[in-house]
C-alpha positions as semicolon CSV with decimal commas, in nm:
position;residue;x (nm);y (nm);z (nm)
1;X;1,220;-1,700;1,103
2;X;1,537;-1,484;1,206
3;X;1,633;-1,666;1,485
4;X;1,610;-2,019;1,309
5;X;1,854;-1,885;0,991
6;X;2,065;-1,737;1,252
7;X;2,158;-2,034;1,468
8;X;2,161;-2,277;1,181
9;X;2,478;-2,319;0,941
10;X;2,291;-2,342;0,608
11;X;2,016;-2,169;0,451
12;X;1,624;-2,286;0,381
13;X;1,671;-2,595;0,209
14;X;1,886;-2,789;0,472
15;X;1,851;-2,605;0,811
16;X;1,679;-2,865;0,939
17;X;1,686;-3,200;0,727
18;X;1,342;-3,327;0,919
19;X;1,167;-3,033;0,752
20;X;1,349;-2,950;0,407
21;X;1,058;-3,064;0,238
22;X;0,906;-2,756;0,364
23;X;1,196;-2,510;0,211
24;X;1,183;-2,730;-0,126
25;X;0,811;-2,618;-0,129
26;X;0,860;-2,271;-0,058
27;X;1,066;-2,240;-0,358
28;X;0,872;-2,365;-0,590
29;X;0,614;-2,189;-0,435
30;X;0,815;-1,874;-0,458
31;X;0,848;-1,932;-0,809
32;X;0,496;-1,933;-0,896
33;X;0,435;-1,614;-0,673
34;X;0,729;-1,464;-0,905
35;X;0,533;-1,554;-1,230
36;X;0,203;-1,477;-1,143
37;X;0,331;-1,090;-1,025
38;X;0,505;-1,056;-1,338
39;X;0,212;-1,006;-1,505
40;X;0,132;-0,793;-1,271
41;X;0,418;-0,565;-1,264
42;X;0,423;-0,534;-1,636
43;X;0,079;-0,395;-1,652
44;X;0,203;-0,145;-1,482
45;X;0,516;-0,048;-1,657
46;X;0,292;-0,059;-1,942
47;X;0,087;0,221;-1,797
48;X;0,420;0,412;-1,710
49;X;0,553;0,367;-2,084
50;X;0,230;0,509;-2,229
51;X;0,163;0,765;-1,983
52;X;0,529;0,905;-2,126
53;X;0,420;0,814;-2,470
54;X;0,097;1,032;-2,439
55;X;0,290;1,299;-2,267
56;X;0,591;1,337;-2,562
57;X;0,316;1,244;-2,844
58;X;0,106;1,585;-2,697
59;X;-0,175;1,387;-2,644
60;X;-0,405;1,537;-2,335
61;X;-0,542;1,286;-2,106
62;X;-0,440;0,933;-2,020
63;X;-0,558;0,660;-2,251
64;X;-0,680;0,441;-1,973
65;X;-0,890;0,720;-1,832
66;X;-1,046;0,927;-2,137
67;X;-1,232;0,827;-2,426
68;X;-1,107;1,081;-2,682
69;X;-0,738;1,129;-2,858
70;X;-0,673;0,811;-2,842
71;X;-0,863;0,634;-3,146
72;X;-0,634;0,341;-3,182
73;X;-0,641;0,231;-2,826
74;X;-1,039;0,307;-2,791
75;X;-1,356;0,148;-2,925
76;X;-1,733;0,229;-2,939
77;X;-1,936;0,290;-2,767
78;X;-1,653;0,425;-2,498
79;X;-1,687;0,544;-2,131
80;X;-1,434;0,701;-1,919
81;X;-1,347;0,505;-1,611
82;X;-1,384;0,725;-1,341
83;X;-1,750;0,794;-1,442
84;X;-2,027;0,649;-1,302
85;X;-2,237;0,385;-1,417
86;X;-2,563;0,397;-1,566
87;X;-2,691;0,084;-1,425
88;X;-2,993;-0,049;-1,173
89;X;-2,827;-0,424;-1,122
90;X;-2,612;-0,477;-0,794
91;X;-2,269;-0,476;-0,876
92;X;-1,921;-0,437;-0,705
93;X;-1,852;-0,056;-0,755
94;X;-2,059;0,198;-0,940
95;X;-1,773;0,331;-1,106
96;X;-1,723;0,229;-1,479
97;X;-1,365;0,102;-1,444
98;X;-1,429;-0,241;-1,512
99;X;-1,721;-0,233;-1,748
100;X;-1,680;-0,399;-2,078
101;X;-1,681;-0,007;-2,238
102;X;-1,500;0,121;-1,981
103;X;-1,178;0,328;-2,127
104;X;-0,940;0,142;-1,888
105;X;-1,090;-0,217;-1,998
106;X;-1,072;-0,149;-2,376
107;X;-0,718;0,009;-2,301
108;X;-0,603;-0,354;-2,195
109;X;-0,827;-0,527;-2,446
110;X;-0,636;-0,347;-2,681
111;X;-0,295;-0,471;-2,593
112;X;-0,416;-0,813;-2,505
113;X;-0,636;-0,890;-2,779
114;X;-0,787;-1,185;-2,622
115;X;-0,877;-1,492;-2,811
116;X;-1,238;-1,621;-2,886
117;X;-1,259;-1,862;-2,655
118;X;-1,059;-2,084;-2,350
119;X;-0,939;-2,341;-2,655
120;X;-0,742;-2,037;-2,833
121;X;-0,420;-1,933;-2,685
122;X;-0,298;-1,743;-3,027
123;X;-0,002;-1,543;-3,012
124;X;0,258;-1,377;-2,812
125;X;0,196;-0,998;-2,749
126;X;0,457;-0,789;-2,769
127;X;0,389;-0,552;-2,586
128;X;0,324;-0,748;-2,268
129;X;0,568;-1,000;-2,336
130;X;0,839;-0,723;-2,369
131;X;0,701;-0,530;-2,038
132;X;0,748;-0,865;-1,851
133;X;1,110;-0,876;-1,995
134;X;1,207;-0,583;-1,877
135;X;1,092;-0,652;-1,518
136;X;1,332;-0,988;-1,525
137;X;1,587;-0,770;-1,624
138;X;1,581;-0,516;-1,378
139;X;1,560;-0,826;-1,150
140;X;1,887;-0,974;-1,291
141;X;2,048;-0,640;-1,275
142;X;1,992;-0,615;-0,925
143;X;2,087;-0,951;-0,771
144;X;2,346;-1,091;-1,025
145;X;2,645;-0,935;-0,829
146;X;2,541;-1,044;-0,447
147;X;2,375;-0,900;-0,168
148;X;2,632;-0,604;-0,131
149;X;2,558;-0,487;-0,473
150;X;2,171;-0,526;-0,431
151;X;2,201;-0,382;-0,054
152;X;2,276;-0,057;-0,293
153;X;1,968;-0,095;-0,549
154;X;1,740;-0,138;-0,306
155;X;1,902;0,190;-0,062
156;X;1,704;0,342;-0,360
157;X;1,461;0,132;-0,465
158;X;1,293;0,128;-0,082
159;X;1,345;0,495;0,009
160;X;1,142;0,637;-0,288
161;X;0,834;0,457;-0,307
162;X;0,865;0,599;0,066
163;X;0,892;0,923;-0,042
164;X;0,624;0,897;-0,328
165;X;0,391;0,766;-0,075
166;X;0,466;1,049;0,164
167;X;0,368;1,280;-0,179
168;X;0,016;1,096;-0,196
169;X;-0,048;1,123;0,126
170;X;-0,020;1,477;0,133
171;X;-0,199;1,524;-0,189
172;X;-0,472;1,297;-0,045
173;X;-0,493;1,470;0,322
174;X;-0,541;1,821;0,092
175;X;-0,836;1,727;-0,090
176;X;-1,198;1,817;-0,038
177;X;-1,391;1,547;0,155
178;X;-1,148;1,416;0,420
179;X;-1,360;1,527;0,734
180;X;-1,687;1,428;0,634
181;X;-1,570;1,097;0,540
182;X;-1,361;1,075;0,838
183;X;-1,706;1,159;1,027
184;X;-1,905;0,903;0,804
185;X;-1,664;0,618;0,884
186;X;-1,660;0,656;1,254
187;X;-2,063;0,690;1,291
188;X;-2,077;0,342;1,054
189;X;-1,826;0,151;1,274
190;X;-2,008;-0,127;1,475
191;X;-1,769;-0,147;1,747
192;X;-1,962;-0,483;1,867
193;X;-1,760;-0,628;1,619
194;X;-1,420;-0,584;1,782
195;X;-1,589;-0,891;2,033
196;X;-1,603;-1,143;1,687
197;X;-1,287;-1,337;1,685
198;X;-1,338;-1,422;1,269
199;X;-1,289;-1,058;1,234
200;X;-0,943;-1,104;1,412
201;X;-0,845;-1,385;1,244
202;X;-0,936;-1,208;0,872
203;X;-0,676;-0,928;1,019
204;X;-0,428;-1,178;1,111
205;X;-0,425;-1,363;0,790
206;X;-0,375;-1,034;0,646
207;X;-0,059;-0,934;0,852
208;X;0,068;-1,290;0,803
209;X;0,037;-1,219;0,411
210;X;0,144;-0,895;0,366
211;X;0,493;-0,888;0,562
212;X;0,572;-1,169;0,350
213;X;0,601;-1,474;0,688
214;X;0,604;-1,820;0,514
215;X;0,781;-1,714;0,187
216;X;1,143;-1,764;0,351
217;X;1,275;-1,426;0,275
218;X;1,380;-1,344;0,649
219;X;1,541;-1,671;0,684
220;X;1,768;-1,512;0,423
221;X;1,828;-1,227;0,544
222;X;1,907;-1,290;0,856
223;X;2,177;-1,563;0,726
224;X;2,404;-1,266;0,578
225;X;2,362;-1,117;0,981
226;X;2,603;-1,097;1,270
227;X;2,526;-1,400;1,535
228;X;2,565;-1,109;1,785
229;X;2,232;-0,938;1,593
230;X;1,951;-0,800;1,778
231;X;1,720;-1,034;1,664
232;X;1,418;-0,916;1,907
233;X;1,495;-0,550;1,800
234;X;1,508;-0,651;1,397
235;X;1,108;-0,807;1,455
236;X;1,020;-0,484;1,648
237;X;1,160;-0,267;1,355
238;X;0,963;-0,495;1,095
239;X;0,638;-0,507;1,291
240;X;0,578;-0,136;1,377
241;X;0,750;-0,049;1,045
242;X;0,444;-0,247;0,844
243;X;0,207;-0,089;1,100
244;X;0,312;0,279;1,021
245;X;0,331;0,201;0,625
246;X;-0,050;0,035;0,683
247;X;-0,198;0,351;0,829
248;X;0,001;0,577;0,564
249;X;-0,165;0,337;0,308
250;X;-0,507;0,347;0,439
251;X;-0,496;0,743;0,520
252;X;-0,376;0,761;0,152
253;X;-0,709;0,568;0,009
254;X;-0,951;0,748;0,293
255;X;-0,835;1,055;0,172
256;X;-0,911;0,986;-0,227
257;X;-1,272;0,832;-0,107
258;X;-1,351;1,111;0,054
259;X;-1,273;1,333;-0,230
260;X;-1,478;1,086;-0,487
261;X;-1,758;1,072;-0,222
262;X;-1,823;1,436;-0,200
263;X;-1,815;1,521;-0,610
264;X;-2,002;1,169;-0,647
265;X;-2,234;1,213;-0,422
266;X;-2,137;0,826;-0,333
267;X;-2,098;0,591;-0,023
268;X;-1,759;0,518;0,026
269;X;-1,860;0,103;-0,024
270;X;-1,992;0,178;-0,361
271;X;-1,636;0,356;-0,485
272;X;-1,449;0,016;-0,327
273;X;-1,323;-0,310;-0,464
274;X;-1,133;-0,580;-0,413
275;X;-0,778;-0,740;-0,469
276;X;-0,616;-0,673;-0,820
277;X;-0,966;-0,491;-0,902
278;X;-0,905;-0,196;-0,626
279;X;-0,578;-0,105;-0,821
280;X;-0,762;-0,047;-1,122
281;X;-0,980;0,128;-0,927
282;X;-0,744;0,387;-0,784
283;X;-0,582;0,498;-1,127
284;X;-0,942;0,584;-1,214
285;X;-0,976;0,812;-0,860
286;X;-0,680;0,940;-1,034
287;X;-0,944;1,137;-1,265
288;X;-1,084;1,371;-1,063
289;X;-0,705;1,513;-0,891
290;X;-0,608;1,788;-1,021
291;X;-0,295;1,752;-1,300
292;X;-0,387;1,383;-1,340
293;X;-0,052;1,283;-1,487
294;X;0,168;1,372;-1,231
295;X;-0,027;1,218;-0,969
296;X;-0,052;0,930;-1,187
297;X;0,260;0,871;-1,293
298;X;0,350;0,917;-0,878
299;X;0,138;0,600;-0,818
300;X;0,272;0,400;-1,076
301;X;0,648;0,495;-1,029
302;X;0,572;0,351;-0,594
303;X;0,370;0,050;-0,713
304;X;0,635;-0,035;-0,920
305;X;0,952;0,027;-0,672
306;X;0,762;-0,158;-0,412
307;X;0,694;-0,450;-0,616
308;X;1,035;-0,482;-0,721
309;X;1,153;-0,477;-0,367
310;X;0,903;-0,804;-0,374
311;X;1,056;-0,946;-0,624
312;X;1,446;-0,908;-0,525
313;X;1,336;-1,069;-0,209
314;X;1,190;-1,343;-0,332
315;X;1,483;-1,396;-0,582
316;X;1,751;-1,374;-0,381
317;X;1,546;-1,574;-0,140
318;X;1,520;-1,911;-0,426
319;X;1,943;-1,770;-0,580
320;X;2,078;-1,836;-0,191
321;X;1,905;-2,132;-0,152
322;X;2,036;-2,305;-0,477
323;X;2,368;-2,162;-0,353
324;X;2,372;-2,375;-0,043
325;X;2,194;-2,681;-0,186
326;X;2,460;-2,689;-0,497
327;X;2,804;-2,643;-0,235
328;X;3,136;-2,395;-0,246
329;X;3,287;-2,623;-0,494
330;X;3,010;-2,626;-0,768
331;X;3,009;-2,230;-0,728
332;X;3,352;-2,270;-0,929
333;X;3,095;-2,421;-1,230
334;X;2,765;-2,206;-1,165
335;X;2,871;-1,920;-1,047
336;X;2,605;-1,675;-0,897
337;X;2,594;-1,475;-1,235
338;X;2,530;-1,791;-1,446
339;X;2,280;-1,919;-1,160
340;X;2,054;-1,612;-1,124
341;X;2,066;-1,573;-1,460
342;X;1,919;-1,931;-1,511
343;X;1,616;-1,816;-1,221
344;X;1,561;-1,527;-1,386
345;X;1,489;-1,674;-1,739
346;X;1,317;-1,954;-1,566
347;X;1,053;-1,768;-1,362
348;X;1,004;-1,533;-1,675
349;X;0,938;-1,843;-1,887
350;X;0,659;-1,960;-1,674
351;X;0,478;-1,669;-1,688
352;X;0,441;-1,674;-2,077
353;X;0,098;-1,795;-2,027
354;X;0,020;-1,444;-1,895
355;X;0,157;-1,316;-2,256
356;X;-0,097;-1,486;-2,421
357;X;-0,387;-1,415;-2,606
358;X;-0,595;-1,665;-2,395
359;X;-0,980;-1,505;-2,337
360;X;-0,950;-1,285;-2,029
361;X;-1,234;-1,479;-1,837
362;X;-0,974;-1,789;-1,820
363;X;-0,721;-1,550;-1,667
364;X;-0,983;-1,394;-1,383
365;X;-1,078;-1,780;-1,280
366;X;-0,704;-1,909;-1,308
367;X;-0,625;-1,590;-1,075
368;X;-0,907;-1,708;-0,832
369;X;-0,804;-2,037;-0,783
370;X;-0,439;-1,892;-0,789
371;X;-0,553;-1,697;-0,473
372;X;-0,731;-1,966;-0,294
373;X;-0,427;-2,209;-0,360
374;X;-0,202;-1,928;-0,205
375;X;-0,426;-1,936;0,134
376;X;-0,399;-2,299;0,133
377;X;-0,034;-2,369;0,044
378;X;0,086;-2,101;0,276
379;X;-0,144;-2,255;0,555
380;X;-0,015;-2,557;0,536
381;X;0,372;-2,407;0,561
């Protein structure tokens, strides 16, 4: 994807005229990736905003994790979400975070309010709608004067969740529990399965996924490069660069399972989840660190930065290519303020749906097919 930016003369859309069906489609489908992460992202602010709100209020506790001193964003019967369920039935995780009295679900029920049923979309709310806002604008701020002022937001915006991740790992390599998991993972390894090539090609669609190959984002990139770049020596920096951050990641989570494991008395599979679910999941490990807030409000602060990273990307990925496709002389009409300004309120606009009051079941099935149409689409790309 560097190479083919660098040795063309335009960006996505008409490098090669044979294929620029394919760069219409990765617009659009950036666009939908945009909306769908909004959500996303403002969930999370909202956690930041009330984690402050709690802390100025002189509240103790989080309201996501703890049942009491926070009446008006709890219900009964209530259970805190790092505890563990009293159930028999095979489920997911034995941890209450996503039970229906779990203090983290009612948290969100709260703010969502969701409707009766599928036929109900009811009203705007607020407080979501106003979280999501705030992520376009951040977005706007940082891409509405070019990639030279953006090349300076994200000097920031990349280097601290770097830093904040360093924090966590530290915290995480300091707790109680890392060598007997460590132990426990390496004696339940079946190392026969390094011969099974579906196992390789789950880890490949992974990598493929997660340093963002497909999206077009590269491609752009590399068009504001020299044609005298070290192309090779840019992959090399992005590979081994998402390798390092992956083990940092994973020694960070090893390190909080182990801790869980050992005051649980739980197997490590019975603390895990998947996708969205596993994020959830890790605010409520959050419970049993020491000065939960801090910790807490390090997690959400490098979630955030890193998603927004994601999302200048992807924006200036879909502003350059309108750019290109609309010429020099219509930049006199639309310039790039006016232009990214239109994306912005765009994308934002087609993520209402996520503002809604629409049940929450809708929401968990529209993000399943969401994700299988995401391993499909970017397949076929």
């Amino acid at each position: 994807e560097v190479i083919l930016r660098s040795f063309q003369a335009s960006r996505r859309l008409y490098c090669q005229q044979s294929i620029s069906g394919v760069g219409v489609a990765q617009v659009i489908f950036s666009l939908f990736i945009l909306a769908h992460m909004t959500r996303y992202l403002g969930w999370l602010m909202l956690y930041l905003f009330h984690l402050f709100w709690a802390l100025l209020a002189g509240r103790p506790g989080l309201p996501w994790l703890h049942c009491t001193n926070f009446p008006e964003l709890q219900t009964l019967p209530c259970e805190e979400a790092g505890s563990v369920a009293n159930f028999t039935h095979v489920s997911t995780t034995k941890l209450n975070t996503l039970n229906a009295h779990s203090s983290l679900v009612q948290f969100m029920t709260m703010l969502e309010r969701p409707s009766n049923n599928i036929a109900e979309t009811g009203h705007l709310q607020y407080y979501i709608l106003a979280s999501m806002g705030a992520v376009w604008i951040l977005v706007f701020l940082a891409t509405c004067f070019g990639v030279r002022w953006l090349g300076k937001v994200v000097h920031f915006t990349f280097i601290m969740p770097l830093v904040l991740m360093c924090l966590l790992l530290v915290r995480a390599l300091t707790l109680q529990g890392l060598p007997e998991i460590l132990v426990k993972f390496y004696e339940s390894t079946d190392w026969q399965r390094m011969a099974d090539y579906l196992m390789w090609k789950a880890a490949i669609e992974q990598a493929v996924f997660a340093t963002g190959i497909g999206f077009g984002a590269f491609i752009t990139i590399a068009s504001y490069n020299k044609r005298s770049n070290n192309l090779v020596g840019d992959a090399l920096i992005i590979i081994f660069g998402h390798i390092v951050l992956t083990l940092i990641q994973v020694l960070v989570i090893i390190g909080f399972l182990g801790h869980l494991s050992l005051r649980l008395g739980l197997q490590p599979i019975e603390l895990l989840n998947r996708g969205e679910a596993q994020m959830w999941h890790i605010l409520a490990y959050m419970s049993y660190v020491p000065d939960i807030r801090t910790w807490t409000a390090i997690l959400l602060f490098m979630c955030i930065f890193v998603l927004l990273n994601v999302f200048y990307l992807l924006t200036l990925n879909i502003l350059a290519t309108f750019e290109d496709s609309c010429g020099e002389k219509s930049s006199r009409c639309f310039p790039r303020f006016v232009l990214d300004l239109f994306i912005c309120c765009i994308t934002f606009a087609i993520g209402l749906y996520f503002a809604t009051q629409v049940k929450r079941r809708t929401k968990c099935r529209f993000h399943q097919k969401f994700d299988l149409n995401f391993q499909i689409f970017e397949y076929i790309l």
